Coordinates of C-alpha atoms in Angstrom, one line a residue:
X1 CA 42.6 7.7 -14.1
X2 CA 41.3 5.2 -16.6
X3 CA 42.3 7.2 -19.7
X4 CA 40.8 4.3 -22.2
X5 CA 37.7 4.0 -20.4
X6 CA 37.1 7.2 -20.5
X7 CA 37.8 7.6 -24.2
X8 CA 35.5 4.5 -24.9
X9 CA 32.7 6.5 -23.1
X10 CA 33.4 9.3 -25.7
X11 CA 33.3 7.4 -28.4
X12 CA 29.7 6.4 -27.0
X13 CA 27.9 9.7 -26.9
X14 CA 26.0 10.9 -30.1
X15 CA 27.2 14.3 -31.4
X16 CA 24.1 14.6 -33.2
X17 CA 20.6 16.0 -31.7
X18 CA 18.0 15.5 -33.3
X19 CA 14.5 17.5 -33.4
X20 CA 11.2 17.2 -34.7
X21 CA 8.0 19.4 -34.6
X22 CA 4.8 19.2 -33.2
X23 CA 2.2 18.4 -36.2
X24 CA -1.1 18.1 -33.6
X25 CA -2.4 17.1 -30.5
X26 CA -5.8 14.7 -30.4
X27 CA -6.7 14.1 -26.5
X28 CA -3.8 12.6 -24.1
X29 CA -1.7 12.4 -27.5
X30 CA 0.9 14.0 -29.3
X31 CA 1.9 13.7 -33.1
X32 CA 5.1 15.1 -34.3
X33 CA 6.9 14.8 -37.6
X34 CA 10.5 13.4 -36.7
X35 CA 12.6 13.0 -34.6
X36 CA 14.1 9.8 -35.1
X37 CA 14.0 7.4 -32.0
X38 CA 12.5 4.2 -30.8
X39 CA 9.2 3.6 -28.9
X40 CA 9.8 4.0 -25.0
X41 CA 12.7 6.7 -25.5
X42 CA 12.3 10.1 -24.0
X43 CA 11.9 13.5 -25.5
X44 CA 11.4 16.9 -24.8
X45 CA 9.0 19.2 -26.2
X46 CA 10.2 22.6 -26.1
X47 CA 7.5 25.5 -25.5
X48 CA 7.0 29.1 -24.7
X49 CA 9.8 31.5 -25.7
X50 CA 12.6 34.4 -24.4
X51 CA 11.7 34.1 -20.1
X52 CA 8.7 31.6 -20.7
X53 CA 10.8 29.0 -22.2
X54 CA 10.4 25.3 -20.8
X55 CA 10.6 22.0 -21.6
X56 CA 7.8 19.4 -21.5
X57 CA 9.2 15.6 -20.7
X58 CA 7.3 13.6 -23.0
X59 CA 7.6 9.7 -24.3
X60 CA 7.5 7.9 -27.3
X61 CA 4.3 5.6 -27.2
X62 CA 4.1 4.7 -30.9
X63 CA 4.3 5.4 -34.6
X64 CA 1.6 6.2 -37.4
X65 CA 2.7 6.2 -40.4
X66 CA 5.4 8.7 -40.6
X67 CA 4.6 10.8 -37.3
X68 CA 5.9 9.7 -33.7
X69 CA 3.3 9.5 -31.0
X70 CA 4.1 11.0 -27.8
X71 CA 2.7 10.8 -24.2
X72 CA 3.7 13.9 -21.7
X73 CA 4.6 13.0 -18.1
X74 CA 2.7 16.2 -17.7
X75 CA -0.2 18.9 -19.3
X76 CA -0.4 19.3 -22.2
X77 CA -1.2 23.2 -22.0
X78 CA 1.2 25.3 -24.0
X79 CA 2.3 22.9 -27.1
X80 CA 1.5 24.1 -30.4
X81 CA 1.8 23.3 -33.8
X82 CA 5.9 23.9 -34.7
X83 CA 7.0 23.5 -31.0
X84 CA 10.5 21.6 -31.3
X85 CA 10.8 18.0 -30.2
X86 CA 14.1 17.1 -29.2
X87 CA 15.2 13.2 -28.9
X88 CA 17.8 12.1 -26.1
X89 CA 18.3 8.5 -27.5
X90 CA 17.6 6.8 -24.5
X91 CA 15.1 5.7 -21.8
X92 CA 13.8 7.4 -18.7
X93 CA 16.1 7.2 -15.7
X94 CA 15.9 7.7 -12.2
X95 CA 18.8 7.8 -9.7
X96 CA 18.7 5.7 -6.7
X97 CA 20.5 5.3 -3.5
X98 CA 21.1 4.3 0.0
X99 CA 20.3 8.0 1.2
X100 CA 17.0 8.1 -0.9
X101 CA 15.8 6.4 2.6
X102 CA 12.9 8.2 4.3
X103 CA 12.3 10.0 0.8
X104 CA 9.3 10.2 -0.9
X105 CA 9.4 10.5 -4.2
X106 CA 7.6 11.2 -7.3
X107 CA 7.2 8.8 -10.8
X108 CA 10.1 10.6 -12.5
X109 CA 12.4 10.0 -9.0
X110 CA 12.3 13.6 -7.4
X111 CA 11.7 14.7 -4.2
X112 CA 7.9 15.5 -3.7
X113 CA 8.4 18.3 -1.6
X114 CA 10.6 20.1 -4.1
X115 CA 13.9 19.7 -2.5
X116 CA 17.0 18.6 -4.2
X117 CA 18.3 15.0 -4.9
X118 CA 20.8 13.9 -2.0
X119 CA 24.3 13.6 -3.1
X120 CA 25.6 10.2 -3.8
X121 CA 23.1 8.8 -6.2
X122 CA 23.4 6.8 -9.9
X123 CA 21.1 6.3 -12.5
X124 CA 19.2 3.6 -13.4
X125 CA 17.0 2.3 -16.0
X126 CA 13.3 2.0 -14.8
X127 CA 12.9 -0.3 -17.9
X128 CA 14.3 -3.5 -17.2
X129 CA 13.5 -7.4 -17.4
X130 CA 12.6 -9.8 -15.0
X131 CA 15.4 -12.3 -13.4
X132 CA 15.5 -15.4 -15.6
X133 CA 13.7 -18.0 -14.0
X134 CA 16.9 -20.9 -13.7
X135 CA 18.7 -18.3 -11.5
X136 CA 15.7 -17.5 -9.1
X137 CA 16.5 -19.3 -5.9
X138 CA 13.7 -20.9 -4.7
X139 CA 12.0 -19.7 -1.2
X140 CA 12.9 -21.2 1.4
X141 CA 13.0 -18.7 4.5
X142 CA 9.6 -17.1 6.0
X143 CA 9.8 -13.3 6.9
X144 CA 8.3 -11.8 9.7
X145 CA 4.8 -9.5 8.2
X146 CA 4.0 -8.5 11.9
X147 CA 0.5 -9.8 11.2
X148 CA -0.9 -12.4 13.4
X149 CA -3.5 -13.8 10.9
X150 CA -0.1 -13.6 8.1
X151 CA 2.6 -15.0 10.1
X152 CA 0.3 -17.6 11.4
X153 CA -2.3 -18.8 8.8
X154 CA -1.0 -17.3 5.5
X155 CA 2.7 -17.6 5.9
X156 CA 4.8 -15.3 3.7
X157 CA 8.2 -15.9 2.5
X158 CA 11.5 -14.3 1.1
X159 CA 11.0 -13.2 -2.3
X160 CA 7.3 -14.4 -2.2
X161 CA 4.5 -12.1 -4.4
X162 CA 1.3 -11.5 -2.9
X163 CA -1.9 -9.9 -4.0
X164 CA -4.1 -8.1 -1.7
X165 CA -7.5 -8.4 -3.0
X166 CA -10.5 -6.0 -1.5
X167 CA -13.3 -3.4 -2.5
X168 CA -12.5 0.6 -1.6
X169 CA -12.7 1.2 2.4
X170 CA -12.1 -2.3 3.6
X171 CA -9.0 -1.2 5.2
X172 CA -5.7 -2.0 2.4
X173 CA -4.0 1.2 3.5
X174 CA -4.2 0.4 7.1
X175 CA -2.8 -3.3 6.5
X176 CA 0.3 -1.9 4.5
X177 CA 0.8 0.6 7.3
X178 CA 1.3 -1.9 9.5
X179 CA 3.2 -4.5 7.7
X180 CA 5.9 -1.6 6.9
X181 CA 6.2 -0.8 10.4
X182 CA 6.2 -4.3 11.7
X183 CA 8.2 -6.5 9.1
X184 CA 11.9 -7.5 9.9
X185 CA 12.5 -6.9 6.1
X186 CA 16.1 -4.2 5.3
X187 CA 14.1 -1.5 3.7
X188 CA 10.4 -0.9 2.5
X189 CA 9.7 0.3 -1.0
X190 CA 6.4 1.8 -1.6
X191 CA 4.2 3.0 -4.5
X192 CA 0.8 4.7 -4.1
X193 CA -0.4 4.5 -7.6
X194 CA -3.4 6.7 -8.5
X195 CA -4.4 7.3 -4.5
X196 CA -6.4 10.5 -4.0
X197 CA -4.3 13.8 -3.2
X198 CA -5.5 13.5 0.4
X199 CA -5.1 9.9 1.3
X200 CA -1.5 10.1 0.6
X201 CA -0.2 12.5 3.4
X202 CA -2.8 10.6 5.7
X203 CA -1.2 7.2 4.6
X204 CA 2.4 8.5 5.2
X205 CA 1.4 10.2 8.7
X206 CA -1.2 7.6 10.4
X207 CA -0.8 4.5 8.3
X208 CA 3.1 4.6 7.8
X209 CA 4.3 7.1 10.5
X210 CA 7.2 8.3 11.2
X211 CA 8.7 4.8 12.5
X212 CA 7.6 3.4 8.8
X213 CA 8.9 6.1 6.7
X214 CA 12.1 6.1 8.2
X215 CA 13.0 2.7 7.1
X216 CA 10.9 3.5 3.5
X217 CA 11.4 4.9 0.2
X218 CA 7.6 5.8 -1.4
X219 CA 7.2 6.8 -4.8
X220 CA 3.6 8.9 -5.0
X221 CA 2.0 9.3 -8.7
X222 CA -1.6 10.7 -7.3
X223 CA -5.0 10.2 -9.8
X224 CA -4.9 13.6 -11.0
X225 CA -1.5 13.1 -13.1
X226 CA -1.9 11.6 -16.8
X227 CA -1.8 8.1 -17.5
X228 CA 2.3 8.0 -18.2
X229 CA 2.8 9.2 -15.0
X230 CA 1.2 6.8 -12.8
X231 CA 2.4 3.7 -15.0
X232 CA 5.9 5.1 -14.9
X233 CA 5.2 5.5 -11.1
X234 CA 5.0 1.6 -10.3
X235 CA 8.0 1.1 -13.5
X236 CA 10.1 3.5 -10.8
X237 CA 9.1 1.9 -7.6
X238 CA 10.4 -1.8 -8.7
X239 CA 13.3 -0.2 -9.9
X240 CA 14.1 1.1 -6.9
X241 CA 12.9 -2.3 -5.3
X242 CA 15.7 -4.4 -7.6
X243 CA 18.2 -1.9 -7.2
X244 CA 18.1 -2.6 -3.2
X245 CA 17.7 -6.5 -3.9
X246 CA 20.8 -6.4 -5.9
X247 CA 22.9 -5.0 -2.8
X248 CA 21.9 -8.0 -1.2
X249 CA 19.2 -6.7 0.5
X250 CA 15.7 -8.6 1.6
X251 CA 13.2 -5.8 0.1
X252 CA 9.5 -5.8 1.0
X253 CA 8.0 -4.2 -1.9
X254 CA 4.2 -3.0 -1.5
X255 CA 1.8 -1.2 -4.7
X256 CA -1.3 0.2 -4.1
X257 CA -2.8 -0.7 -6.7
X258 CA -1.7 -2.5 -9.5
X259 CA -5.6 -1.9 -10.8
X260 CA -5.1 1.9 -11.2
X261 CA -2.0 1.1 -13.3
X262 CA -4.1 -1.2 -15.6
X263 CA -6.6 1.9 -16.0
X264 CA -3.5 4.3 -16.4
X265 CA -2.5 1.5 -19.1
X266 CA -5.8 1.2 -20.6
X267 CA -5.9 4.9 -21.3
X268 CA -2.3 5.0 -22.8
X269 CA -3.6 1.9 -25.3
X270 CA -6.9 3.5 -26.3
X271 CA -5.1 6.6 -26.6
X272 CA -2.5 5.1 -29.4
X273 CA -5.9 3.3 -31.1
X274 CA -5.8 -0.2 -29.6
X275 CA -9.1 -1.9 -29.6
X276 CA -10.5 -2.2 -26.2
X277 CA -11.1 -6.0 -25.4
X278 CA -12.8 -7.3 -22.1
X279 CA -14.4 -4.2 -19.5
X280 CA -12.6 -2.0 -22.4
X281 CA -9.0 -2.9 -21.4
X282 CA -6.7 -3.0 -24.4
X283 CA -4.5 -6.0 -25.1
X284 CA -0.8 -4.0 -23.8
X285 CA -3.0 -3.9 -20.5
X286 CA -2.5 -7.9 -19.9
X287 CA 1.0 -7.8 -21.6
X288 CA 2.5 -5.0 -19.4
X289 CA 1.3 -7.1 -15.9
X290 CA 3.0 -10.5 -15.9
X291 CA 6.1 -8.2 -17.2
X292 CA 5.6 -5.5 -14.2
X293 CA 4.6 -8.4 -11.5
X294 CA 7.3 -10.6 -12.5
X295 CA 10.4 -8.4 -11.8
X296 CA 9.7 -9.0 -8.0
X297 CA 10.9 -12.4 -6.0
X298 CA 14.2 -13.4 -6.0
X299 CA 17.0 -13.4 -7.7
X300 CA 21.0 -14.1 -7.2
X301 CA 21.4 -11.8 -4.8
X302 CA 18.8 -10.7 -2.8
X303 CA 14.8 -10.9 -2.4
X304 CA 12.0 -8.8 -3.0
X305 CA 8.7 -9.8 -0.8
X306 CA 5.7 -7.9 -2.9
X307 CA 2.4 -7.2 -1.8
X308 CA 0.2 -5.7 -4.6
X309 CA -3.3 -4.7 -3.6
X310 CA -6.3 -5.2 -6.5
X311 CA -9.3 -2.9 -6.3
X312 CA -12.3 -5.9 -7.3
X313 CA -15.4 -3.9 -8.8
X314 CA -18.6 -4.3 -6.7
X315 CA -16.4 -7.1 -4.6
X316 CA -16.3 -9.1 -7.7
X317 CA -13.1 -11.7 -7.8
X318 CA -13.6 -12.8 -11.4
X319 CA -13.4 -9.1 -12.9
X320 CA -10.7 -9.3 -15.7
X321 CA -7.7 -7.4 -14.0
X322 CA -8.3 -9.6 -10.5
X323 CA -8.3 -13.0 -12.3
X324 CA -5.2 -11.8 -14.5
X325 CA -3.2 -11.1 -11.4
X326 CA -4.5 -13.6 -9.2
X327 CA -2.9 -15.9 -11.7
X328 CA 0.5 -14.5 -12.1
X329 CA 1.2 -14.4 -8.1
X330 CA 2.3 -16.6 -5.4
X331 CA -0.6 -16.2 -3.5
X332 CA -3.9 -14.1 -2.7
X333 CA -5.1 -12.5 0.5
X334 CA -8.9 -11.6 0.1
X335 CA -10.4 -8.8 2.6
X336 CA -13.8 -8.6 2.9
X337 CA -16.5 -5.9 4.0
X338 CA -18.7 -8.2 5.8
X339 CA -15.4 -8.7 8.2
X340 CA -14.7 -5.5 8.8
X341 CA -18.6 -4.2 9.2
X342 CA -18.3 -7.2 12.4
X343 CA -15.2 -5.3 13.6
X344 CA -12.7 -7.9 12.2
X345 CA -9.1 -6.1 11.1
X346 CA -7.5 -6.7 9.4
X347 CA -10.6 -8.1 7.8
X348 CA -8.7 -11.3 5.8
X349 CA -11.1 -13.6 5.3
X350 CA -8.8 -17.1 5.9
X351 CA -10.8 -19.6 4.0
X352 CA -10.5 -17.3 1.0
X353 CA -7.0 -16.9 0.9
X354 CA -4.1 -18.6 0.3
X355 CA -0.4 -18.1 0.2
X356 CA 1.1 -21.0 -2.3
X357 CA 4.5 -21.3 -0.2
X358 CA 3.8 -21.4 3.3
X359 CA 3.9 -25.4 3.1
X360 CA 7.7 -25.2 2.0
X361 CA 8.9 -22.6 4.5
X362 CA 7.1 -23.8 7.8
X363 CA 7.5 -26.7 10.2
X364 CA 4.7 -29.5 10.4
X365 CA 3.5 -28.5 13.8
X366 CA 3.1 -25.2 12.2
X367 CA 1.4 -26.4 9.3
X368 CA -0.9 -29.0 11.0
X369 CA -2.0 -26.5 13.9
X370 CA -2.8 -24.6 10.8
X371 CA -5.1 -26.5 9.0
X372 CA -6.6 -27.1 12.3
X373 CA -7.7 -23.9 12.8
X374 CA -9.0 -23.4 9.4
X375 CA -11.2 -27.1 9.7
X376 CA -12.9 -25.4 12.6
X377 CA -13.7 -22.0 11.2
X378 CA -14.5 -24.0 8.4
X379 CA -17.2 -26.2 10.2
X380 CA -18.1 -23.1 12.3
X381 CA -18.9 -21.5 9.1
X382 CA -21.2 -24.0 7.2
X383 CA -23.0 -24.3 10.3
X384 CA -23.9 -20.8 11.1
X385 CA -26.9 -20.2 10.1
X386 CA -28.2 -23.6 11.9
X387 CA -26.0 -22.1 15.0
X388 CA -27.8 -18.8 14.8
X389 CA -31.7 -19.4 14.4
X390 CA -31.5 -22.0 17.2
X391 CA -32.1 -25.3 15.0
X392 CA -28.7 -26.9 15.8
X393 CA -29.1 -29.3 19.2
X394 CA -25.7 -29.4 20.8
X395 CA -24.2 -32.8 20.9
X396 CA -25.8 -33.9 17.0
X397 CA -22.2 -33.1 15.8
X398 CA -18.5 -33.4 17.6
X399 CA -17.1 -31.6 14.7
X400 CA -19.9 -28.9 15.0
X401 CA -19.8 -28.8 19.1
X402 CA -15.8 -28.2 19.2
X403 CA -16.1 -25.4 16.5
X404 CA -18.7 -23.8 18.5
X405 CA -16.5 -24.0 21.9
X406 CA -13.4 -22.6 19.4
X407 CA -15.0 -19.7 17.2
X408 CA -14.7 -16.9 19.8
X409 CA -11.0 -17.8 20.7
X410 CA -10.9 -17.9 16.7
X411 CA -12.5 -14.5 16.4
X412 CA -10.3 -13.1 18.9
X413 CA -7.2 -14.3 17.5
X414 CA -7.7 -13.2 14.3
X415 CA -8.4 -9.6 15.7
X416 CA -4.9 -6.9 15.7
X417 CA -5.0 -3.6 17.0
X418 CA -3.4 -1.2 14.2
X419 CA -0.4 -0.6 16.4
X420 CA -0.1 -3.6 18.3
X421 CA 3.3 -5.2 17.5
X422 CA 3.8 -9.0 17.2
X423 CA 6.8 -11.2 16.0
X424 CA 6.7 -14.3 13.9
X425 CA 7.3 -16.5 17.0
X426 CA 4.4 -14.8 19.1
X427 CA 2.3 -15.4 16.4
X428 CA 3.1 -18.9 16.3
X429 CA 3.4 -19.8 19.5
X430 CA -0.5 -18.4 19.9
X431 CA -1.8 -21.0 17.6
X432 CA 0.0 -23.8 18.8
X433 CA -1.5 -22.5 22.3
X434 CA -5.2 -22.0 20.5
X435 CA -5.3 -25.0 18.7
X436 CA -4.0 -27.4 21.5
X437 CA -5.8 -26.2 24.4
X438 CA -9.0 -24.5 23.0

């Protein structure tokens, strides 16, 4: 045994606690004289007394002028004025490991179903900092989605961070269903950020299935808990995510949705008294993103493919949270209703989206036989309405006449079956057919 390592460990720990007391509680917050700590450590308030005795996890979210501001990771039923704070000095953590596989966890890293931890675990930090940019690698390799429309048209690779942007019930669960069972990724990591109660066992039974969760680790913080909760939920999920990237592993990495963590944010900031800026987010809002979205990608080691799905208001791209985001990723997917009312799924809408890598990671055939396909929808497009009331006479246009004779081999191409299985070469090798031969 290490004696002197162990001794130097000692040396570390605080022999002091440190307590406070609860002064009063105003809404989701919590002011307390003392104790001393820093903002983002944790605490615990300690309620009830004799057999009723418990401890409420709480974290420090602020100062005003000599009274800490906490934020519970759960009610706030019970506290009092007097109730004990204690100060542990440090951080949430969360422990992580290879048998946390097939888990599904909630934001503070516990078994949802109540069960204990596996054995075999260590703690990590939730709280941590993005790569530094001169030791990202730069992306170079595809990885197989298992999407048709993906793997052919909107090319994905290692490391590569994608937004998923669509309105409520235009079928985002569905398309991370089946890109968690389909991808040739080592592991899945996934967080379901403010999902109703009763969409998440329906995602982790039809979306995922058992195939999908036994090669996944999903972190659950569901719309009922407070605001700390489901931010701390995606904070746990990449931490998970980079502890799995730093074993070397190729990680795809999926959030749904980042939007419900900038309203978990938004109410943390108002909360503390930030002033509410544009659609009443508060400035930390736009701070915390590029700091959260950036932790994904690459790195020394390993790569973490993320797909992050962004509610837009009334199907509105420019709303503040979808232009922030749109702007920090490698890439946007846009799924529209109009699609899937016409019985397109997964209801990507092509000309819409791009993926900002897919010229550096596929061949020129690949590329060309690409932009070929997306000329003709294109043309198809523009035309339509010509097309559709009868005013177009066939043979006023080439460009128009070969689009026509493509677009149902177009439709039908784009079109995937929920549980119909394709690799990256299948999908390929389909274009180059479409494209050559019509």
């Amino acid at each position: 045994m290490n004696w002197q390592a162990l001794l130097d460990e000692i040396d570390k720990l605080d022999s002091y606690k440190r307590f406070g007391k609860v002064s009063r509680v105003i809404g989701l917050m919590i002011e307390a004289k003392g104790p001393e700590s820093s903002v983002g450590d944790l605490c615990y308030i300690h309620v009830g007394g004799g057999r009723q005795k418990q401890k409420i996890a709480a974290e420090v979210v602020g100062f005003k002028e000599q009274h800490v501001l906490l934020m519970p990771f759960s009610t706030i039923q019970h506290i009092s004025p007097g109730c004990m704070v204690e100060a542990t000095g440090k951080p949430l953590q969360v422990y992580v490991g290879p048998s946390l596989i097939g888990q599904v966890l909630d934001p503070l890293g516990l078994p949802l179903d109540g069960s204990p931890l596996p054995q075999g675990l260590q703690p990590i930090s939730i709280e941590r900092n993005p790569p530094n940019p001169l030791t990202r690698p730069p992306i170079t390799e595809p990885i197989e989605v298992g999407v048709r429309l993906i793997d052919s048209l909107l090319a994905v690779g290692k490391g590569q961070r994608v937004g998923i942007f669509a309105g409520s019930g235009v079928g985002k669960s569905t398309l991370m269903g089946m890109i968690a069972r389909h991808t040739n990724a080592d592991i899945n990591v996934i967080a379901l950020i403010g999902e109703r109660g009763r969409e998440v066992r329906e995602f982790l039974e039809r979306d995922l299935g058992p195939e999908g969760l036994a090669r996944s680790i999903v972190v659950v913080a569901t719309s009922d808990q407070p605001a700390l909760m489901r931010v701390k939920g995606a904070y746990t999920a990449t931490a998970i995510a980079e502890y799995f990237r730093d074993q070397g592993m190729d990680v795809m990495f999926m959030m749904d949705s980042v939007t419900r963590v900038a309203m978990a944010q938004r109410e943390i900031g108002l909360a503390i008294g930030e002033p509410p800026t544009t659609k009443g987010y508060t400035p930390s809002v736009f701070a915390v993103l590029p700091k959260l979205l950036e932790r994904t990608g690459t790195n020394a080691y390993g790569t973490i493919t993320a797909f992050y799905t962004v509610l837009v208001d009334g199907d509105d791209m420019n709303e503040p949270i979808a232009d922030t985001v749109r702007g920090i990723l490698d890439g946007h997917f846009v799924l529209e209703r109009n699609l899937a009312n016409k019985g397109q799924y997964p209801a990507i809408n092509v000309l819409k989206s791009v993926s900002r890598v897919m010229n550096h990671i596929v061949t020129p055939e690949h590329r060309q036989a690409a932009n070929k396909l997306r000329q003709l929808l294109s043309t198809y497009i523009d035309s339509e309405d010509l097309i559709n009331i009868g005013a177009y006479k066939r043979g006023s246009s080439k460009e128009i006449d070969e689009a026509i004779r493509f677009y149902p081999k177009i439709m039908s191409f784009c079109k995937q079956d929920v549980h119909e299985k394709m690799t990256r070469d299948e999908s390929i090798q389909m274009l180059l057919h479409l494209v050559q031969t019509g």
